[in-house]
Amino acid sequence: MLNKFLNPYISPKLDKRSMHLRKLVIRAFEGGMRGHLGSSMSLIEILRVLYDDFLSFNSKEPEWCDRDRFILSKGHGCLAQYALLADKKFISLNDLDKFCHHDGILGGHPEKSKIPGVEFSTGALGHGLPVSVGMAVAAKINKKNHKIIVVTGDGESNEGSIWEAALSASQNKLNNLIWMIDYNKFQSYGQTQDVINLEPLNNKITSFGFNVTEVDGHNTKSIQNALNSCLNKSLKPNAIICHTVKGKGFPFAEHNENWHHKSNMKPSEIDAMYKCLEV
Amino acid sequence: MRKTALNSVYELAQKNKQVVFIGSDLGPGVLDEMKINMPNKFYMEGVSEQHIIGMSAGLALEGFIPYVNTIATFLTRRCFEQIAMDLCLHDLPVRLIANGGGLVYAPLGPTHLATEDFGILKTLPNITIIAPCDALEMKELMKCTIDWPHPIYIRLGKGGDKIISNSKTNFKIGKAIIMKKPEEGLFITTGVMAQIAAEACNILKNEGIQCGLMHMHTVKPLDQDSLLKWIPKVKAIVSVEEHFRTGGLGSSILEFLNDKMNDTFINFHRIGIPDYYTKNYGSQKSLLETAGISPKSLALEMKLRLKKINV
């Protein structure tokens, strides 16, 4: 248990790439003038490591059969995924500008039928892990080596379906499954410890039969090491608890439940966000 | 009917490598042969309906054709959002085989009575809803499920129901079957209600009243062509279903009449289960009779509609 993460802490400084990706998130936010900013900012480094260093994919052939499968189960954090999909050229930067537009492909939650690189439409919480279990079983039947990675939120882990699927992942020995939890300690109403306390989360998931690692979810090297450690020969499924900061990158938004979702921001507020991302 | 459905899954799996079976803590011995011979195609998951629907979606996204089986009430009420979002939004070829449709589990009480399953699911785009009338029809239906490109909900009857379907009938999903040619009146049924309506037709025939029977095994999509063809030719229509009067086949027909035939007066009546949770146990038959669904009450309703008797 990494207790140091359980209280608000000073998270690492962002590097240029993390700042660039956050700028893409703000660009999309400006397009729709709404979105789950706080929930997206806690995700950036997790997704950055996945797309930069871990996942096998081909943005020119999104359905390539040997790709790793990635599901953002906390679909409301989609602005972060859209930033990475644009950065990796699954979609264009212009698509970001049309976030939530009537004729745009990027909605407030990601849809498989519209967005190249999105494996499954999410938004309703608690769906990604069960679907990932099915994908992991399919890979086993087909004797394929690709991995299935799913990111859930901490508030999302209140859903019973998450734990139903966790039981099954263990029972079916799905060591090709990696469940990452964006543990930013906040859900919509407030702090998770006040709404539904997940602690001791590590013990809970371990007792469900997973190999569990805990990392600073903004430390890219730690995330990468944790992901690489999932490639062992254990028969257990894997879980990585990523301790993150809601609203990471913007001091006025960090650890602030009012930044879970934002809409109709003033230009000065947008400028303030960009200012935080100046080197 | 259930045995036929499950045996068919194994037969289909032997012919098609993409078929997998997912059960939710079913009784011991279910599909043992499949489990032994195809262990990587047989998954007996726990009591976790939300999860098994998601799991089936994951498999279907990877090209498999999952057949999911558990009790109808749990397969509809408990995991509605999963059916809506995981299966219907993604339009995946998952087959939901629902044990104990309607009042089959009468002794077990309202928790186990699937009398709103059509209504729950009918509102969802992309889903197909089928209620076969007997084991023979179930066998024919199961053959059609292999290449149907959408999610399917299959409502099972009690089992051991009298065989009234004909193997020579060309079973097609979405195509109603005329079991008796419509003359004065027409019963439109789904599931095992075809059996009761067929008996009602015989009662009426003995009284000199000729009535037809249209069996709509597919509740959704509604076979509008058959309705358009036969409804104008009869004087009265009575729909019969083992389902709440609200939200089921009768409601779909009413919507159809309003949308497509609203310039004509149609003498139409719905028979189904009234808007209450049953207070009795007993048997499927006893609960049906309490709800006014028996050959005699159907025949009586038809005579009233045809003005053959006065109230």
Coordinates of C-alpha atoms in Angstrom, one line a residue:
Chain A
M1 CA 0.0 0.0 0.0
L2 CA 1.4 3.3 -1.0
N3 CA -0.1 5.4 1.7
K4 CA 1.6 8.6 0.4
F5 CA -0.9 8.7 -2.4
L6 CA -4.0 8.6 -0.3
N7 CA -3.8 12.2 0.7
P8 CA -3.5 15.1 -1.8
Y9 CA 0.1 15.3 -2.7
I10 CA 2.4 17.5 -4.8
S11 CA 2.5 15.6 -8.1
P12 CA 5.5 15.6 -10.4
K13 CA 6.1 18.5 -12.7
L14 CA 4.9 18.0 -16.3
D15 CA 7.3 17.7 -19.1
K16 CA 6.8 19.1 -22.6
R17 CA 5.0 16.1 -24.0
S18 CA 2.5 16.0 -21.1
M19 CA 1.9 19.8 -21.6
H20 CA 1.4 19.3 -25.4
L21 CA -1.2 16.6 -24.8
R22 CA -3.0 18.8 -22.3
K23 CA -3.1 21.6 -24.8
L24 CA -4.8 19.2 -27.3
V25 CA -7.4 18.5 -24.6
I26 CA -8.0 22.2 -24.1
R27 CA -8.3 22.6 -27.9
A28 CA -11.0 20.0 -28.0
F29 CA -12.7 21.4 -25.0
E30 CA -12.8 24.8 -26.7
G31 CA -14.5 23.1 -29.7
G32 CA -17.4 21.8 -27.6
M33 CA -17.1 24.3 -24.7
R34 CA -17.9 21.5 -22.3
G35 CA -16.3 18.3 -21.0
H36 CA -14.9 16.3 -18.1
L37 CA -11.7 18.2 -17.7
G38 CA -10.6 17.1 -14.3
S39 CA -11.4 13.4 -15.1
S40 CA -9.4 13.7 -18.4
M41 CA -6.3 15.4 -16.9
S42 CA -5.7 12.7 -14.4
L43 CA -5.6 10.2 -17.3
I44 CA -3.1 11.9 -19.5
E45 CA 0.1 10.2 -18.4
I46 CA -1.5 6.8 -18.2
L47 CA -2.7 7.1 -21.8
R48 CA 0.6 8.7 -22.9
V49 CA 2.6 5.7 -21.7
L50 CA 0.1 3.3 -23.2
Y51 CA 0.1 4.9 -26.7
D52 CA 3.8 6.0 -26.7
D53 CA 5.4 2.9 -25.2
F54 CA 3.2 0.0 -24.7
L55 CA 0.3 -0.7 -27.0
S56 CA 0.8 -2.3 -30.4
F57 CA -1.4 -0.5 -33.0
N58 CA -1.5 0.8 -36.5
S59 CA -3.4 4.0 -36.9
K60 CA -3.6 3.4 -40.7
E61 CA -5.2 0.1 -40.0
P62 CA -7.2 0.5 -36.7
E63 CA -8.8 -2.9 -37.0
W64 CA -5.4 -4.7 -37.5
C65 CA -6.2 -8.1 -35.9
D66 CA -3.0 -8.4 -33.9
R67 CA -3.3 -5.0 -32.2
D68 CA -3.6 -4.7 -28.5
R69 CA -7.1 -3.9 -27.4
F70 CA -7.6 -0.8 -25.3
I71 CA -10.9 0.2 -23.7
L72 CA -11.4 3.5 -21.9
S73 CA -14.1 2.3 -19.6
K74 CA -14.4 5.7 -17.8
G75 CA -15.7 7.1 -21.1
H76 CA -16.2 10.5 -19.6
G77 CA -12.4 10.9 -19.7
C78 CA -12.5 10.7 -23.5
L79 CA -10.9 14.2 -24.0
A80 CA -7.6 12.6 -22.9
Q81 CA -8.1 9.7 -25.4
Y82 CA -9.1 12.0 -28.2
A83 CA -5.8 14.0 -27.6
L84 CA -3.8 10.7 -28.0
L85 CA -5.8 9.5 -31.0
A86 CA -5.2 12.9 -32.7
D87 CA -1.5 12.8 -31.7
K88 CA -1.2 9.3 -33.2
K89 CA -3.2 10.3 -36.3
F90 CA -6.1 8.0 -35.8
I91 CA -8.2 11.2 -36.1
S92 CA -7.3 14.7 -37.3
L93 CA -6.7 17.9 -35.2
N94 CA -9.8 19.3 -37.0
D95 CA -11.8 16.5 -35.4
L96 CA -10.8 17.9 -32.0
D97 CA -12.2 21.3 -33.0
K98 CA -15.6 19.7 -33.6
F99 CA -15.8 18.0 -30.2
C100 CA -19.6 17.7 -29.4
H101 CA -20.6 19.4 -32.6
H102 CA -23.7 18.1 -34.4
D103 CA -21.7 16.7 -37.3
G104 CA -18.5 15.9 -35.3
I105 CA -17.3 12.4 -34.7
L106 CA -16.1 13.1 -31.1
G107 CA -18.9 13.2 -28.5
G108 CA -18.9 13.6 -24.8
H109 CA -18.3 9.9 -24.6
P110 CA -16.4 7.8 -27.1
E111 CA -18.2 5.8 -29.8
K112 CA -16.8 2.8 -31.6
S113 CA -18.9 3.3 -34.7
K114 CA -17.6 6.8 -35.3
I115 CA -14.0 7.0 -34.0
P116 CA -11.1 5.0 -35.5
G117 CA -9.1 3.5 -32.7
V118 CA -12.0 3.2 -30.2
E119 CA -12.7 -0.4 -29.4
F120 CA -15.9 0.0 -27.5
S121 CA -18.4 2.7 -26.9
T122 CA -18.4 3.7 -23.2
G123 CA -20.0 6.3 -21.1
A124 CA -22.3 4.1 -19.0
L125 CA -19.9 3.0 -16.2
G126 CA -18.9 -0.5 -15.3
H127 CA -19.0 -1.9 -18.8
G128 CA -15.4 -1.9 -19.9
L129 CA -14.1 -4.6 -17.6
P130 CA -16.7 -7.3 -18.5
V131 CA -16.2 -6.6 -22.2
S132 CA -12.4 -6.8 -21.7
V133 CA -12.9 -10.2 -20.1
G134 CA -14.7 -11.3 -23.2
M135 CA -12.0 -10.0 -25.4
A136 CA -9.3 -11.7 -23.3
V137 CA -11.2 -15.0 -23.5
A138 CA -11.4 -14.6 -27.2
A139 CA -7.7 -14.0 -27.5
K140 CA -7.1 -17.2 -25.4
I141 CA -9.4 -19.2 -27.7
N142 CA -7.7 -17.9 -30.8
K143 CA -4.2 -18.4 -29.2
K144 CA -3.4 -14.8 -29.9
N145 CA -0.7 -12.9 -28.0
H146 CA -2.2 -9.4 -28.0
K147 CA -3.0 -7.8 -24.7
I148 CA -6.3 -6.3 -23.5
I149 CA -6.0 -3.2 -21.4
V150 CA -8.9 -1.4 -19.8
V151 CA -8.8 1.8 -17.7
T152 CA -11.6 2.3 -15.2
G153 CA -12.2 5.2 -12.9
D154 CA -12.3 5.0 -9.1
G155 CA -15.9 6.2 -8.8
E156 CA -16.7 3.7 -11.6
S157 CA -15.4 0.9 -9.3
N158 CA -18.6 1.4 -7.2
E159 CA -20.4 -0.6 -9.9
G160 CA -21.1 -4.2 -9.1
S161 CA -20.4 -5.3 -12.7
I162 CA -16.7 -4.3 -12.2
W163 CA -16.4 -6.9 -9.4
E164 CA -18.4 -9.5 -11.2
A165 CA -15.9 -9.2 -14.1
A166 CA -13.0 -9.2 -11.7
L167 CA -14.1 -12.6 -10.3
S168 CA -14.4 -14.0 -13.8
A169 CA -11.0 -12.7 -14.9
S170 CA -9.4 -14.5 -12.1
Q171 CA -11.5 -17.7 -12.5
N172 CA -10.6 -17.8 -16.2
K173 CA -6.9 -17.1 -15.6
L174 CA -6.8 -14.1 -17.9
N175 CA -3.2 -13.1 -17.6
N176 CA -3.5 -11.3 -20.9
L177 CA -5.7 -8.7 -19.2
I178 CA -4.4 -5.5 -17.6
W179 CA -6.9 -3.5 -15.6
M180 CA -5.7 0.1 -14.8
I181 CA -7.5 2.2 -12.3
D182 CA -7.3 6.0 -12.6
Y183 CA -7.4 6.5 -8.8
N184 CA -7.7 10.3 -8.6
K185 CA -9.6 10.0 -5.3
F186 CA -12.5 12.1 -6.5
Q187 CA -15.9 11.2 -8.0
S188 CA -18.7 13.5 -9.1
Y189 CA -20.0 14.4 -5.7
G190 CA -16.7 14.6 -3.9
Q191 CA -13.8 12.6 -2.5
T192 CA -14.1 8.8 -2.9
Q193 CA -13.3 8.3 0.8
D194 CA -16.4 10.3 1.7
V195 CA -18.8 8.9 -1.0
I196 CA -17.8 5.2 -1.2
N197 CA -14.4 4.5 0.3
L198 CA -12.5 2.0 -1.9
E199 CA -9.8 1.4 0.6
P200 CA -8.1 -0.9 1.1
L201 CA -8.2 -1.1 -2.7
N202 CA -5.0 -3.0 -3.2
N203 CA -6.1 -5.7 -0.8
K204 CA -9.5 -5.9 -2.4
I205 CA -8.2 -6.4 -5.9
T206 CA -5.5 -8.8 -4.7
S207 CA -8.1 -10.8 -2.9
F208 CA -10.0 -11.1 -6.2
G209 CA -7.0 -13.0 -7.6
F210 CA -5.1 -10.2 -9.4
N211 CA -1.4 -9.3 -9.5
V212 CA -1.6 -5.8 -8.2
T213 CA 0.9 -2.9 -8.7
E214 CA 0.6 0.6 -7.4
V215 CA 2.2 3.5 -9.2
D216 CA 2.3 7.3 -9.3
G217 CA -0.1 7.7 -12.3
H218 CA 1.8 10.8 -13.5
N219 CA 5.2 9.2 -13.4
T220 CA 5.7 7.8 -16.9
K221 CA 8.7 5.6 -16.1
S222 CA 6.8 4.0 -13.2
I223 CA 3.7 3.4 -15.3
Q224 CA 5.9 1.9 -18.0
N225 CA 7.7 -0.4 -15.5
A226 CA 4.3 -1.5 -14.1
L227 CA 3.0 -2.3 -17.5
N228 CA 6.1 -4.3 -18.5
S229 CA 5.8 -6.3 -15.2
C230 CA 2.4 -7.5 -16.4
L231 CA 4.1 -9.4 -19.2
N232 CA 5.3 -12.2 -16.9
K233 CA 4.2 -15.8 -17.0
S234 CA 1.8 -15.7 -14.0
L235 CA -1.6 -17.1 -14.6
K236 CA -3.3 -14.2 -12.8
P237 CA -4.9 -11.2 -14.4
N238 CA -3.1 -7.9 -13.7
A239 CA -4.2 -4.7 -12.1
I240 CA -2.3 -1.4 -11.9
I241 CA -3.6 1.1 -9.4
C242 CA -2.6 4.5 -10.8
H243 CA -2.6 7.2 -8.1
T244 CA -3.4 10.3 -9.9
V245 CA -4.5 13.9 -9.4
K246 CA -7.9 15.1 -10.7
G247 CA -7.3 18.2 -12.8
K248 CA -3.6 17.4 -12.9
G249 CA -1.6 20.3 -14.5
F250 CA -3.8 23.2 -13.3
P251 CA -3.3 24.2 -9.7
F252 CA -6.8 25.7 -9.4
A253 CA -8.3 22.5 -10.7
E254 CA -6.2 19.9 -8.8
H255 CA -8.0 17.9 -6.1
N256 CA -11.1 20.0 -6.9
E257 CA -14.4 18.2 -7.5
N258 CA -15.9 21.2 -9.2
W259 CA -13.6 20.4 -12.1
H260 CA -15.1 17.0 -12.7
H261 CA -17.1 18.5 -15.5
K262 CA -16.9 22.0 -16.9
S263 CA -19.0 24.0 -19.4
N264 CA -19.3 27.5 -20.7
M265 CA -15.9 28.7 -19.4
K266 CA -14.9 32.3 -19.9
P267 CA -12.0 33.0 -22.3
S268 CA -10.0 34.2 -19.3
E269 CA -10.4 30.8 -17.7
I270 CA -9.2 29.1 -20.9
D271 CA -6.3 31.4 -21.0
A272 CA -5.5 30.6 -17.4
M273 CA -5.3 26.9 -18.3
Y274 CA -3.0 27.6 -21.3
K275 CA -0.8 29.7 -19.1
C276 CA -0.2 26.7 -16.8
L277 CA 1.2 24.8 -19.8
E278 CA 3.8 27.3 -20.7
V279 CA 7.3 26.0 -20.3
Chain B
M1 CA -37.8 -26.6 -25.7
R2 CA -34.9 -25.7 -23.4
K3 CA -33.2 -29.0 -24.0
T4 CA -33.7 -28.6 -27.8
A5 CA -32.2 -25.1 -27.7
L6 CA -29.1 -26.1 -25.7
N7 CA -28.5 -29.2 -27.8
S8 CA -28.8 -27.0 -30.8
V9 CA -26.0 -24.8 -29.4
Y10 CA -23.7 -27.8 -29.2
E11 CA -24.7 -28.9 -32.7
L12 CA -24.1 -25.4 -34.1
A13 CA -20.7 -25.3 -32.3
Q14 CA -19.7 -28.5 -34.0
K15 CA -20.3 -26.9 -37.4
N16 CA -19.2 -23.4 -36.7
K17 CA -15.9 -22.6 -34.8
Q18 CA -17.2 -19.2 -33.8
V19 CA -20.0 -20.5 -31.5
V20 CA -19.4 -20.2 -27.8
F21 CA -21.7 -20.9 -24.9
I22 CA -22.0 -18.8 -21.7
G23 CA -24.2 -19.9 -18.9
S24 CA -24.9 -18.2 -15.6
D25 CA -24.6 -20.8 -12.8
L26 CA -27.1 -23.2 -14.5
G27 CA -28.1 -26.6 -13.2
P28 CA -25.5 -29.4 -13.0
G29 CA -24.8 -31.3 -16.2
V30 CA -25.9 -28.6 -18.6
L31 CA -24.2 -29.2 -21.9
D32 CA -21.7 -31.6 -20.3
E33 CA -20.7 -33.1 -23.7
M34 CA -19.9 -29.7 -25.0
K35 CA -17.9 -28.8 -21.9
I36 CA -15.9 -32.0 -22.2
N37 CA -15.4 -31.9 -26.0
M38 CA -15.0 -28.2 -26.4
P39 CA -13.7 -26.8 -23.1
N40 CA -12.6 -23.5 -24.6
K41 CA -16.1 -22.9 -26.1
F42 CA -18.0 -23.5 -22.8
Y43 CA -18.1 -20.9 -20.0
M44 CA -20.1 -21.5 -16.9
E45 CA -19.9 -18.1 -15.3
G46 CA -21.2 -17.1 -11.9
V47 CA -24.5 -15.4 -11.0
S48 CA -23.5 -12.3 -12.7
E49 CA -25.8 -11.2 -15.5
Q50 CA -24.3 -7.8 -16.1
H51 CA -20.9 -9.4 -16.5
I52 CA -21.9 -12.2 -18.8
I53 CA -23.6 -9.8 -21.2
G54 CA -20.5 -7.6 -21.3
M55 CA -18.3 -10.7 -21.7
S56 CA -20.5 -11.9 -24.6
A57 CA -20.1 -8.5 -26.2
G58 CA -16.3 -8.7 -25.9
L59 CA -16.4 -12.2 -27.6
A60 CA -18.7 -11.0 -30.3
L61 CA -16.5 -8.0 -31.0
E62 CA -13.8 -10.5 -31.7
G63 CA -15.9 -12.4 -34.2
F64 CA -17.5 -15.1 -32.0
I65 CA -21.2 -15.9 -31.8
P66 CA -22.0 -16.2 -28.1
Y67 CA -25.1 -18.1 -26.9
V68 CA -25.9 -16.9 -23.4
N69 CA -28.3 -18.8 -21.2
T70 CA -30.0 -18.1 -17.9
I71 CA -33.5 -17.4 -16.4
A72 CA -35.5 -14.9 -18.5
T73 CA -36.2 -12.4 -15.7
F74 CA -32.5 -12.1 -14.8
L75 CA -31.5 -11.9 -18.4
T76 CA -33.8 -8.9 -19.0
R77 CA -34.4 -6.9 -15.8
R78 CA -31.0 -7.2 -14.2
C79 CA -28.8 -6.4 -17.2
F80 CA -31.0 -4.1 -19.3
E81 CA -28.2 -1.5 -19.6
Q82 CA -25.7 -4.1 -20.7
I83 CA -28.2 -5.4 -23.4
A84 CA -28.8 -1.8 -24.5
M85 CA -25.3 -0.5 -24.6
D86 CA -23.1 -3.6 -25.1
L87 CA -25.3 -5.6 -27.5
C88 CA -27.8 -3.3 -29.2
L89 CA -25.7 -0.1 -29.5
H90 CA -22.9 -2.2 -31.0
D91 CA -25.4 -4.4 -32.9
L92 CA -23.6 -7.6 -32.0
P93 CA -24.7 -11.2 -32.8
V94 CA -25.2 -12.4 -29.3
R95 CA -28.1 -14.9 -28.7
L96 CA -29.9 -14.6 -25.3
I97 CA -31.6 -17.9 -24.5
A98 CA -34.1 -17.1 -21.8
N99 CA -35.4 -19.9 -19.6
G100 CA -38.9 -19.7 -18.2
G101 CA -40.6 -17.1 -20.4
G102 CA -43.9 -15.8 -19.2
L103 CA -45.5 -17.7 -16.3
V104 CA -43.5 -20.9 -16.6
Y105 CA -42.0 -20.5 -13.1
A106 CA -45.4 -20.1 -11.5
P107 CA -44.5 -21.9 -8.2
L108 CA -41.5 -19.6 -7.7
G109 CA -43.5 -16.4 -7.6
P110 CA -43.2 -12.9 -9.2
T111 CA -39.3 -12.7 -9.0
H112 CA -39.2 -15.5 -11.6
L113 CA -42.1 -14.5 -13.8
A114 CA -41.0 -13.0 -17.1
T115 CA -44.1 -11.2 -18.0
E116 CA -42.6 -8.0 -19.2
D117 CA -39.5 -9.2 -21.1
F118 CA -40.9 -8.3 -24.5
G119 CA -41.8 -4.8 -23.2
I120 CA -38.4 -4.3 -21.7
L121 CA -36.5 -5.3 -24.8
K122 CA -38.8 -4.1 -27.5
T123 CA -37.8 -0.5 -27.1
L124 CA -34.2 -1.2 -28.0
P125 CA -33.0 -0.7 -31.6
N126 CA -31.4 -3.6 -33.4
I127 CA -32.7 -6.4 -31.1
T128 CA -34.7 -9.3 -32.5
I129 CA -37.2 -11.0 -30.1
I130 CA -38.5 -14.5 -30.8
A131 CA -40.8 -16.8 -28.9
P132 CA -41.2 -20.2 -30.5
C133 CA -44.3 -22.2 -29.9
D134 CA -42.8 -25.7 -29.4
A135 CA -39.5 -27.7 -29.5
L136 CA -39.8 -28.4 -33.2
E137 CA -40.0 -24.7 -34.1
M138 CA -37.1 -24.0 -31.6
K139 CA -35.0 -26.4 -33.6
E140 CA -35.8 -24.6 -36.9
L141 CA -35.2 -21.2 -35.3
M142 CA -31.8 -22.2 -33.9
K143 CA -30.6 -23.1 -37.4
C144 CA -31.4 -19.5 -38.4
T145 CA -29.6 -17.9 -35.5
I146 CA -26.1 -18.7 -36.8
D147 CA -25.9 -16.0 -39.5
W148 CA -28.5 -13.5 -38.2
P149 CA -26.4 -10.3 -37.8
H150 CA -28.2 -8.8 -34.8
P151 CA -28.7 -9.6 -31.1
I152 CA -31.5 -12.1 -30.5
Y153 CA -33.6 -12.7 -27.4
I154 CA -35.1 -16.2 -27.5
R155 CA -37.9 -16.8 -25.0
L156 CA -38.3 -20.5 -24.0
G157 CA -41.5 -22.2 -22.9
K158 CA -41.9 -24.7 -20.2
G159 CA -40.8 -27.7 -22.2
G160 CA -42.8 -30.7 -23.2
D161 CA -45.3 -28.5 -24.9
K162 CA -47.5 -30.2 -27.5
I163 CA -45.9 -30.0 -31.0
I164 CA -48.1 -28.0 -33.2
S165 CA -45.6 -26.5 -35.6
N166 CA -44.8 -28.2 -38.9
S167 CA -41.2 -29.0 -40.0
K168 CA -42.2 -28.3 -43.6
T169 CA -43.0 -24.7 -42.8
N170 CA -40.2 -22.5 -44.0
F171 CA -39.2 -20.9 -40.8
K172 CA -37.9 -17.4 -41.3
I173 CA -37.0 -14.9 -38.6
G174 CA -39.5 -12.0 -38.8
K175 CA -42.0 -14.0 -40.9
A176 CA -45.3 -14.9 -39.2
I177 CA -46.8 -18.4 -39.8
I178 CA -50.4 -18.9 -40.7
M179 CA -51.3 -22.0 -38.7
K180 CA -55.0 -21.8 -39.6
K181 CA -56.2 -19.7 -42.5
P182 CA -58.1 -16.6 -41.3
E183 CA -61.8 -16.5 -42.1
E184 CA -64.3 -14.7 -39.8
G185 CA -61.9 -14.0 -37.0
L186 CA -58.2 -14.1 -36.5
F187 CA -56.1 -14.9 -33.4
I188 CA -52.6 -13.5 -33.4
T189 CA -50.3 -15.2 -30.9
T190 CA -46.7 -15.6 -29.9
G191 CA -44.9 -18.3 -28.1
V192 CA -46.9 -21.2 -26.6
M193 CA -50.1 -19.1 -26.8
A194 CA -50.4 -20.6 -30.3
Q195 CA -51.4 -23.9 -28.6
I196 CA -54.2 -22.3 -26.6
A197 CA -55.4 -20.3 -29.5
A198 CA -55.4 -23.4 -31.7
E199 CA -57.7 -25.1 -29.1
A200 CA -59.9 -22.0 -29.1
C201 CA -60.2 -22.3 -32.9
N202 CA -61.4 -25.8 -32.5
I203 CA -64.0 -24.8 -30.0
L204 CA -65.3 -22.1 -32.3
K205 CA -65.2 -24.5 -35.3
N206 CA -67.5 -26.9 -33.4
E207 CA -69.9 -24.0 -33.0
G208 CA -69.7 -23.2 -36.7
I209 CA -67.4 -20.2 -36.4
Q210 CA -64.3 -20.3 -38.6
C211 CA -61.3 -18.6 -37.2
G212 CA -57.7 -18.4 -38.2
L213 CA -54.4 -18.4 -36.3
M214 CA -51.4 -16.3 -37.1
H215 CA -48.4 -17.3 -35.0
M216 CA -45.9 -14.4 -34.7
H217 CA -42.9 -16.2 -33.3
T218 CA -41.0 -13.0 -34.0
V219 CA -42.3 -10.2 -31.8
K220 CA -39.7 -7.8 -33.2
P221 CA -39.3 -7.0 -36.0
L222 CA -43.0 -7.1 -36.5
D223 CA -44.1 -8.8 -39.7
Q224 CA -46.0 -5.9 -41.1
D225 CA -46.6 -7.6 -44.5
S226 CA -48.6 -10.4 -42.9
L227 CA -50.6 -8.0 -40.8
L228 CA -51.4 -5.9 -43.8
K229 CA -52.4 -8.9 -45.9
W230 CA -54.7 -10.6 -43.4
I231 CA -56.2 -8.0 -41.1
P232 CA -58.4 -6.4 -43.8
K233 CA -59.8 -9.9 -44.6
V234 CA -61.3 -10.7 -41.2
K235 CA -64.1 -9.2 -39.0
A236 CA -62.3 -9.5 -35.7
I237 CA -58.8 -9.9 -34.4
V238 CA -57.7 -11.0 -30.9
S239 CA -54.1 -11.0 -29.9
V240 CA -53.0 -13.4 -27.2
E241 CA -49.7 -13.4 -25.3
E242 CA -48.3 -14.6 -22.0
H243 CA -47.1 -11.1 -21.2
F244 CA -48.5 -8.0 -19.6
R245 CA -51.1 -6.5 -21.9
T246 CA -48.9 -3.4 -21.9
G247 CA -45.7 -3.4 -24.0
G248 CA -46.0 -6.7 -25.7
L249 CA -47.1 -8.1 -29.0
G250 CA -50.6 -6.6 -28.7
S251 CA -49.2 -3.2 -28.1
S252 CA -47.0 -3.5 -31.2
I253 CA -50.0 -4.5 -33.3
L254 CA -51.9 -1.4 -31.9
E255 CA -49.0 0.8 -32.8
F256 CA -49.0 -0.8 -36.3
L257 CA -52.7 -0.2 -36.7
N258 CA -52.3 3.4 -35.7
D259 CA -49.4 4.0 -38.0
K260 CA -50.4 2.0 -41.0
M261 CA -54.2 1.5 -41.0
N262 CA -55.6 4.4 -39.1
D263 CA -58.1 5.2 -41.8
T264 CA -60.0 2.0 -41.2
F265 CA -61.9 0.8 -38.1
I266 CA -60.3 -2.4 -36.9
N267 CA -62.1 -4.7 -34.5
F268 CA -59.1 -5.6 -32.4
H269 CA -58.7 -6.8 -28.8
R270 CA -55.6 -7.7 -26.8
I271 CA -55.5 -10.6 -24.4
G272 CA -52.6 -10.7 -22.0
I273 CA -51.8 -10.6 -18.3
P274 CA -53.4 -7.7 -16.4
D275 CA -51.3 -4.9 -14.9
Y276 CA -50.6 -6.5 -11.5
Y277 CA -48.0 -8.9 -9.9
T278 CA -49.6 -12.2 -9.4
K279 CA -50.7 -13.1 -5.9
N280 CA -50.9 -16.8 -6.6
Y281 CA -48.5 -19.7 -7.2
G282 CA -49.8 -23.0 -8.6
S283 CA -48.9 -23.7 -12.2
Q284 CA -48.4 -21.9 -15.5
K285 CA -51.9 -23.1 -16.5
S286 CA -53.6 -22.0 -13.4
L287 CA -52.0 -18.5 -13.6
L288 CA -53.0 -18.2 -17.2
E289 CA -56.5 -19.2 -16.4
T290 CA -56.6 -16.6 -13.6
A291 CA -55.5 -14.0 -16.1
G292 CA -58.3 -15.1 -18.5
I293 CA -56.1 -17.0 -20.9
S294 CA -57.6 -20.3 -21.7
P295 CA -59.1 -21.9 -24.8
K296 CA -62.6 -21.2 -23.5
S297 CA -62.0 -17.6 -22.6
L298 CA -60.3 -16.9 -25.9
A299 CA -63.2 -18.5 -27.8
L300 CA -65.7 -16.4 -25.7
E301 CA -63.8 -13.2 -26.5
M302 CA -63.8 -13.9 -30.2
K303 CA -67.5 -14.6 -30.2
L304 CA -68.0 -11.2 -28.4
R305 CA -65.9 -9.5 -31.0
L306 CA -67.8 -11.2 -33.8
K307 CA -71.1 -10.3 -32.1
K308 CA -72.0 -13.9 -32.1
I309 CA -73.3 -13.6 -28.5
N310 CA -74.6 -10.7 -26.5
V311 CA -73.0 -9.5 -23.3

